[in-house]
Short mmCIF file of C-alpha atoms in Angstrom, two decimals:
data_model
loop_
_atom_site.label_atom_id
_atom_site.label_comp_id
_atom_site.label_asym_id
_atom_site.label_seq_id
_atom_site.Cartn_x
_atom_site.Cartn_y
_atom_site.Cartn_z
CA ALA Q 1326 -0.07 0.21 0.05
CA MET Q 1327 3.02 2.47 0.58
CA ALA Q 1328 4.46 1.90 -2.77
CA ALA Q 1329 1.18 2.35 -4.29
CA ALA Q 1330 1.07 5.64 -2.19
CA ARG Q 1331 4.54 6.79 -3.32
CA ARG Q 1332 3.52 6.14 -6.95
CA SER Q 1333 0.53 8.31 -6.71
CA ALA Q 1334 2.71 11.33 -5.06
CA ARG Q 1335 4.98 11.12 -8.22
CA VAL Q 1336 2.30 11.45 -10.86
CA GLY Q 1337 0.30 14.10 -9.28
CA ARG Q 1338 -1.45 13.74 -5.76
CA PRO Q 1339 -3.87 16.63 -6.76
CA LEU Q 1340 -5.66 14.33 -9.14
CA ILE Q 1341 -6.24 11.62 -6.34
CA ALA Q 1342 -9.76 11.16 -5.53
CA ALA Q 1343 -11.22 12.39 -2.21
CA ALA Q 1344 -12.28 8.97 -1.29
CA ALA Q 1345 -8.78 7.45 -1.86
CA GLY Q 1346 -7.14 10.35 0.10
CA ALA Q 1347 -9.33 9.36 3.03
CA LEU Q 1348 -8.21 6.12 2.95
CA LEU Q 1349 -4.74 6.91 2.73
CA ALA Q 1350 -4.87 9.27 5.56
CA GLY Q 1351 -4.75 6.62 7.99
CA LEU Q 1352 -2.16 4.47 6.61
CA VAL Q 1353 1.17 4.65 8.45
CA ALA Q 1354 4.32 2.63 7.63
CA ARG Q 1355 6.05 0.74 10.13
CA PRO Q 1356 9.77 -0.01 10.17
CA GLY Q 1357 10.29 -3.15 8.19
CA GLY Q 1358 7.93 -2.11 5.51
CA LEU Q 1359 4.84 -3.23 7.27
CA ALA Q 1360 1.66 -0.86 7.61
CA PHE Q 1361 -1.24 -0.33 10.07
CA TRP Q 1362 -3.85 2.19 10.53
CA ALA Q 1363 -3.80 4.91 12.78
CA ALA Q 1364 -6.51 7.56 13.99
CA ALA Q 1365 -5.90 11.38 13.27
CA PRO Q 1366 -4.70 12.97 16.31
CA PRO Q 1367 -8.02 14.43 18.05
CA SER Q 1368 -6.09 17.79 18.46
CA ALA Q 1369 -5.43 18.43 14.97
CA GLY Q 1370 -7.94 20.81 13.06
CA ARG Q 1371 -8.23 22.42 9.89
CA LEU Q 1372 -5.71 24.95 9.11
CA ALA Q 1373 -5.90 28.45 6.94
CA MET Q 1374 -2.74 29.01 5.23
CA PRO Q 1375 -1.70 32.64 4.04
CA PRO Q 1376 -2.04 33.07 0.45
CA HIS Q 1377 1.54 33.84 0.04
CA LEU Q 1378 2.67 30.37 1.07
CA LEU Q 1379 0.36 28.56 -1.25
CA ASP Q 1380 -0.24 30.67 -4.49
CA PRO Q 1381 2.97 31.02 -6.65
CA SER Q 1382 1.90 34.31 -7.90
CA LYS Q 1383 1.52 35.88 -4.32
CA ARG Q 1384 4.63 33.78 -3.09
CA ASP Q 1385 6.96 35.68 -5.70
CA GLU Q 1386 5.22 39.31 -4.97
CA ARG Q 1387 6.39 38.60 -1.33
CA TYR Q 1388 9.68 37.03 -1.66
CA GLY Q 1389 10.73 39.08 -4.45
CA SER Q 1390 13.16 38.20 -7.68
CA PRO Q 1391 15.21 36.22 -7.40
CA LEU Q 1392 13.35 34.56 -4.38
CA ASN Q 1393 14.12 34.79 -1.26
CA VAL Q 1394 13.75 30.90 -0.48
CA ALA Q 1395 15.41 30.81 2.93
CA GLN Q 1396 12.89 33.34 3.96
CA TYR Q 1397 10.14 31.12 2.71
CA LEU Q 1398 11.08 28.28 4.23
CA VAL Q 1399 11.22 29.73 7.40
CA ASP Q 1400 7.87 31.37 7.26
CA LEU Q 1401 6.27 27.71 6.16
CA HIS Q 1402 7.86 26.57 9.17
CA ASP Q 1403 6.72 29.24 11.48
CA ALA Q 1404 3.13 28.98 10.17
CA GLY Q 1405 2.93 25.14 10.86
CA ALA Q 1406 2.84 24.69 7.28
CA VAL Q 1407 1.56 21.45 5.92
CA PHE Q 1408 2.83 19.59 2.43
CA ASN Q 1409 0.66 17.27 0.64
CA PHE Q 1410 3.14 14.62 0.59
CA CYS Q 1411 3.41 11.01 -0.10
CA GLY Q 1412 0.34 10.21 -1.55
CA SER Q 1413 -2.07 12.66 -0.12
CA LEU Q 1414 -0.66 12.39 3.21
CA MET Q 1415 -0.60 15.90 5.29
CA PHE Q 1416 3.01 16.28 6.61
CA GLN Q 1417 3.60 19.31 8.74
CA LEU Q 1418 7.29 20.92 7.78
CA SER Q 1419 9.50 21.24 10.71
CA LEU Q 1420 13.02 22.85 10.74
CA SER Q 1421 15.85 22.00 13.32
CA ALA Q 1422 16.45 25.01 15.21
CA LYS Q 1423 19.93 25.32 13.85
CA LEU Q 1424 18.69 25.09 10.27
CA ARG Q 1425 16.13 27.95 10.82
CA GLU Q 1426 18.74 30.04 12.52
CA HIS Q 1427 21.14 29.36 9.49
CA LEU Q 1428 18.20 30.22 7.01
CA MET Q 1429 17.31 33.46 8.80
CA GLU Q 1430 20.89 34.73 8.38
CA VAL Q 1431 20.80 33.75 4.65
CA ALA Q 1432 17.44 35.52 4.24
CA GLN Q 1433 18.59 38.56 5.82
CA GLY Q 1434 21.59 39.12 3.60
CA GLY Q 1435 23.81 36.20 4.68
CA GLY Q 1436 24.91 35.54 1.27
CA VAL Q 1437 23.34 34.92 -1.96
CA SER Q 1438 25.32 31.76 -2.71
CA GLN Q 1439 23.83 30.18 0.50
CA GLN Q 1440 20.19 30.69 -0.81
CA PRO Q 1441 18.49 27.35 -0.99
CA VAL Q 1442 18.17 26.30 -4.90
CA ILE Q 1443 14.87 25.43 -6.41
CA PHE Q 1444 15.58 23.30 -9.63
CA ASP Q 1445 13.26 24.12 -12.65
CA ALA Q 1446 10.35 21.87 -13.48
CA SER Q 1447 12.61 19.27 -15.44
CA CYS Q 1448 14.29 18.01 -12.25
CA ASP Q 1449 11.45 16.26 -10.83
CA ARG Q 1450 13.84 13.67 -9.49
CA LEU Q 1451 17.11 14.22 -7.78
CA ALA Q 1452 18.93 11.84 -9.81
CA LYS Q 1453 18.13 14.54 -12.72
CA THR Q 1454 19.87 17.43 -10.85
CA PRO Q 1455 23.43 18.42 -12.19
CA GLY Q 1456 26.22 16.52 -10.20
CA TYR Q 1457 23.92 14.22 -8.79
CA ALA Q 1458 25.59 11.05 -6.73
CA ARG Q 1459 24.34 8.18 -4.82
CA THR Q 1460 25.87 9.46 -1.55
CA ALA Q 1461 24.76 10.59 1.77
CA ASP Q 1462 26.73 14.02 1.12
CA VAL Q 1463 24.31 17.36 1.06
CA ASP Q 1464 25.44 21.06 1.12
CA ASN Q 1465 22.47 22.73 2.49
CA VAL Q 1466 21.96 24.79 -0.54
CA ARG Q 1467 20.80 22.27 -3.14
CA THR Q 1468 20.16 19.20 -0.91
CA PHE Q 1469 19.53 18.66 2.76
CA HIS Q 1470 19.17 16.11 5.25
CA GLY Q 1471 16.08 15.25 6.91
CA ARG Q 1472 13.59 12.73 7.97
CA GLU Q 1473 9.86 11.80 7.67
CA VAL Q 1474 8.63 11.38 11.00
CA ARG Q 1475 5.37 9.49 11.69
CA GLN Q 1476 2.86 9.14 14.68
CA VAL Q 1477 3.53 12.49 16.15
CA PRO Q 1478 0.73 13.19 18.32
CA ASP Q 1479 0.36 16.95 17.81
CA ALA Q 1480 1.48 17.22 14.05
CA ALA Q 1481 -0.41 19.90 12.14
CA GLY Q 1482 -2.32 18.44 9.12
CA GLY Q 1483 -4.34 15.70 11.41
CA GLU Q 1484 -2.43 12.66 10.42
CA GLY Q 1485 0.60 12.60 12.80
CA CYS Q 1486 3.29 12.95 10.06
CA VAL Q 1487 6.03 15.64 10.01
CA LEU Q 1488 8.74 16.48 7.37
CA GLN Q 1489 11.98 17.46 9.21
CA LEU Q 1490 14.75 19.28 7.69
CA CYS Q 1491 18.17 19.79 9.65
CA LEU Q 1492 21.41 21.37 9.01
CA ALA Q 1493 24.45 19.28 7.77
CA GLY Q 1494 27.99 19.49 8.79
CA ALA Q 1495 27.47 22.36 11.42
CA GLY Q 1496 26.93 20.42 14.69
CA ASP Q 1497 23.13 20.36 14.66
CA PRO Q 1498 22.13 18.35 17.57
CA GLU Q 1499 18.94 17.12 15.30
CA GLY Q 1500 20.96 16.31 12.51
CA TRP Q 1501 21.59 13.14 11.02
CA THR Q 1502 23.57 10.78 13.48
CA GLU Q 1503 26.42 8.84 12.42
CA GLN Q 1504 24.80 5.82 11.97
CA GLU Q 1505 22.10 7.44 9.83
CA VAL Q 1506 24.82 8.84 7.43
CA GLY Q 1507 26.56 5.37 7.31
CA ASP Q 1508 23.38 3.39 5.89
CA TYR Q 1509 21.78 5.92 4.15
CA ASN Q 1510 20.48 4.38 0.77
CA GLY Q 1511 17.78 6.84 -0.11
CA TRP Q 1512 17.70 5.95 -3.86
CA LYS Q 1513 16.23 2.54 -3.01
CA HIS Q 1514 12.47 1.68 -2.14
CA ASP Q 1515 11.45 2.49 1.47
CA SER Q 1516 10.69 -1.19 2.16
CA GLY Q 1517 14.26 -1.98 1.87
CA ARG Q 1518 15.58 1.03 4.07
CA PRO Q 1519 16.33 1.44 7.65
CA TRP Q 1520 13.67 2.84 9.83
CA ARG Q 1521 14.54 4.30 13.40
CA ARG Q 1522 12.30 4.56 16.46
CA GLY Q 1523 12.88 7.06 19.01
CA ASP Q 1524 14.91 4.75 21.24
CA GLN Q 1525 17.62 3.84 18.58
CA LEU Q 1526 17.75 7.68 17.56
CA GLU Q 1527 18.56 8.80 20.91
CA GLN Q 1528 20.90 5.96 21.70
CA GLU Q 1529 22.85 6.95 18.14
CA GLY Q 1530 22.86 10.60 19.87
CA TYR Q 1531 19.97 12.46 18.72
CA SER Q 1532 18.78 13.37 22.42
CA GLY Q 1533 15.37 14.77 22.74
CA PHE Q 1534 13.75 13.10 19.84
CA LYS Q 1535 10.86 11.73 21.94
CA SER Q 1536 10.41 14.70 23.69
CA ARG Q 1537 9.94 16.57 20.73
CA PHE Q 1538 8.09 14.30 18.59
CA GLY Q 1539 6.55 11.92 20.69
CA PRO Q 1540 7.19 8.40 22.36
CA SER Q 1541 5.66 6.32 19.42
CA ALA Q 1542 7.47 8.49 16.88
CA PHE Q 1543 9.62 6.51 14.25
CA THR Q 1544 11.49 7.92 11.15
CA LEU Q 1545 13.14 7.19 7.58
CA HIS Q 1546 15.79 9.73 6.73
CA HIS Q 1547 15.80 11.30 3.34
CA LYS Q 1548 18.02 13.55 1.19
CA PHE Q 1549 15.72 16.42 0.11
CA TYR Q 1550 15.88 18.85 -2.65
CA LEU Q 1551 13.51 21.39 -3.96
CA HIS Q 1552 12.11 21.83 -7.45
CA PHE Q 1553 9.30 23.98 -9.11
CA GLY Q 1554 6.12 22.31 -10.97
CA ARG Q 1555 4.45 22.93 -13.80
CA ARG Q 1556 2.12 25.67 -11.95
CA ASN Q 1557 5.42 26.99 -10.88
CA GLU Q 1558 4.70 25.82 -7.50
CA MET Q 1559 7.35 24.38 -4.90
CA TRP Q 1560 7.88 20.82 -4.30
CA LEU Q 1561 9.92 19.56 -1.80
CA SER Q 1562 11.10 15.94 -2.76
CA ALA Q 1563 13.11 13.09 -1.22
CA GLU Q 1564 15.43 11.07 -3.59
CA ASP Q 1565 13.25 8.13 -3.60
CA GLY Q 1566 10.62 10.25 -5.73
CA CYS Q 1567 7.99 10.90 -2.84
CA GLU Q 1568 7.41 14.53 -2.74
CA GLY Q 1569 4.91 17.24 -1.75
CA GLU Q 1570 3.73 20.86 -2.10
CA PRO Q 1571 2.42 23.36 0.41
CA TRP Q 1572 -1.38 22.70 1.05
CA SER Q 1573 -4.23 24.20 2.86
CA CYS Q 1574 -5.81 21.42 4.57
#
């Protein structure tokens, strides 16, 4: 079922029927490739996103040309924005504190060369971007370390899902652990990749993971990048092809 959901994400979630979206809303991947059904957190409600975070034309008016992508990402994070990701599942965007601090410095004039890159629509897979290589390496400009986190009780969007981005190579306490770097194989299908529960992440050095995301949360680490779509919308995409755009739920 997860494989079908991910294929749906790549061919265009806006076309997925509402009934299928409701069905997928409760499907949660379990480490090892299994799946189970989970109810939406009772505290989650409907979100009204500001137009400049959703509409490409209003986004461009707000963030200028060239686009201040760093500020856009920070504002999405601060608003608790959700992305329609991974086959019509609502994932809240969450930046690590260190990545948010870094992006704010860039947004306020900390160097044009450090602005995150949004690739054009032809780069709809990471493997199509210039200089692509099957490694765990990222530069915090063209590519980012991150995680999809499941079973987060207070995640915006109502489906217990979070997309976390962190800062690589700068001592981010929420960054990838040495073990995550070592076993990264994000170009493969998720059923053959290492999922992690909170206890394991904390043992590997990510202290405070359970206090932030909850005692039942588990993760799959991804290499992420940004690209435009046919409507000039921004997509946050994982190397395995699962991706999403900002969404009003």
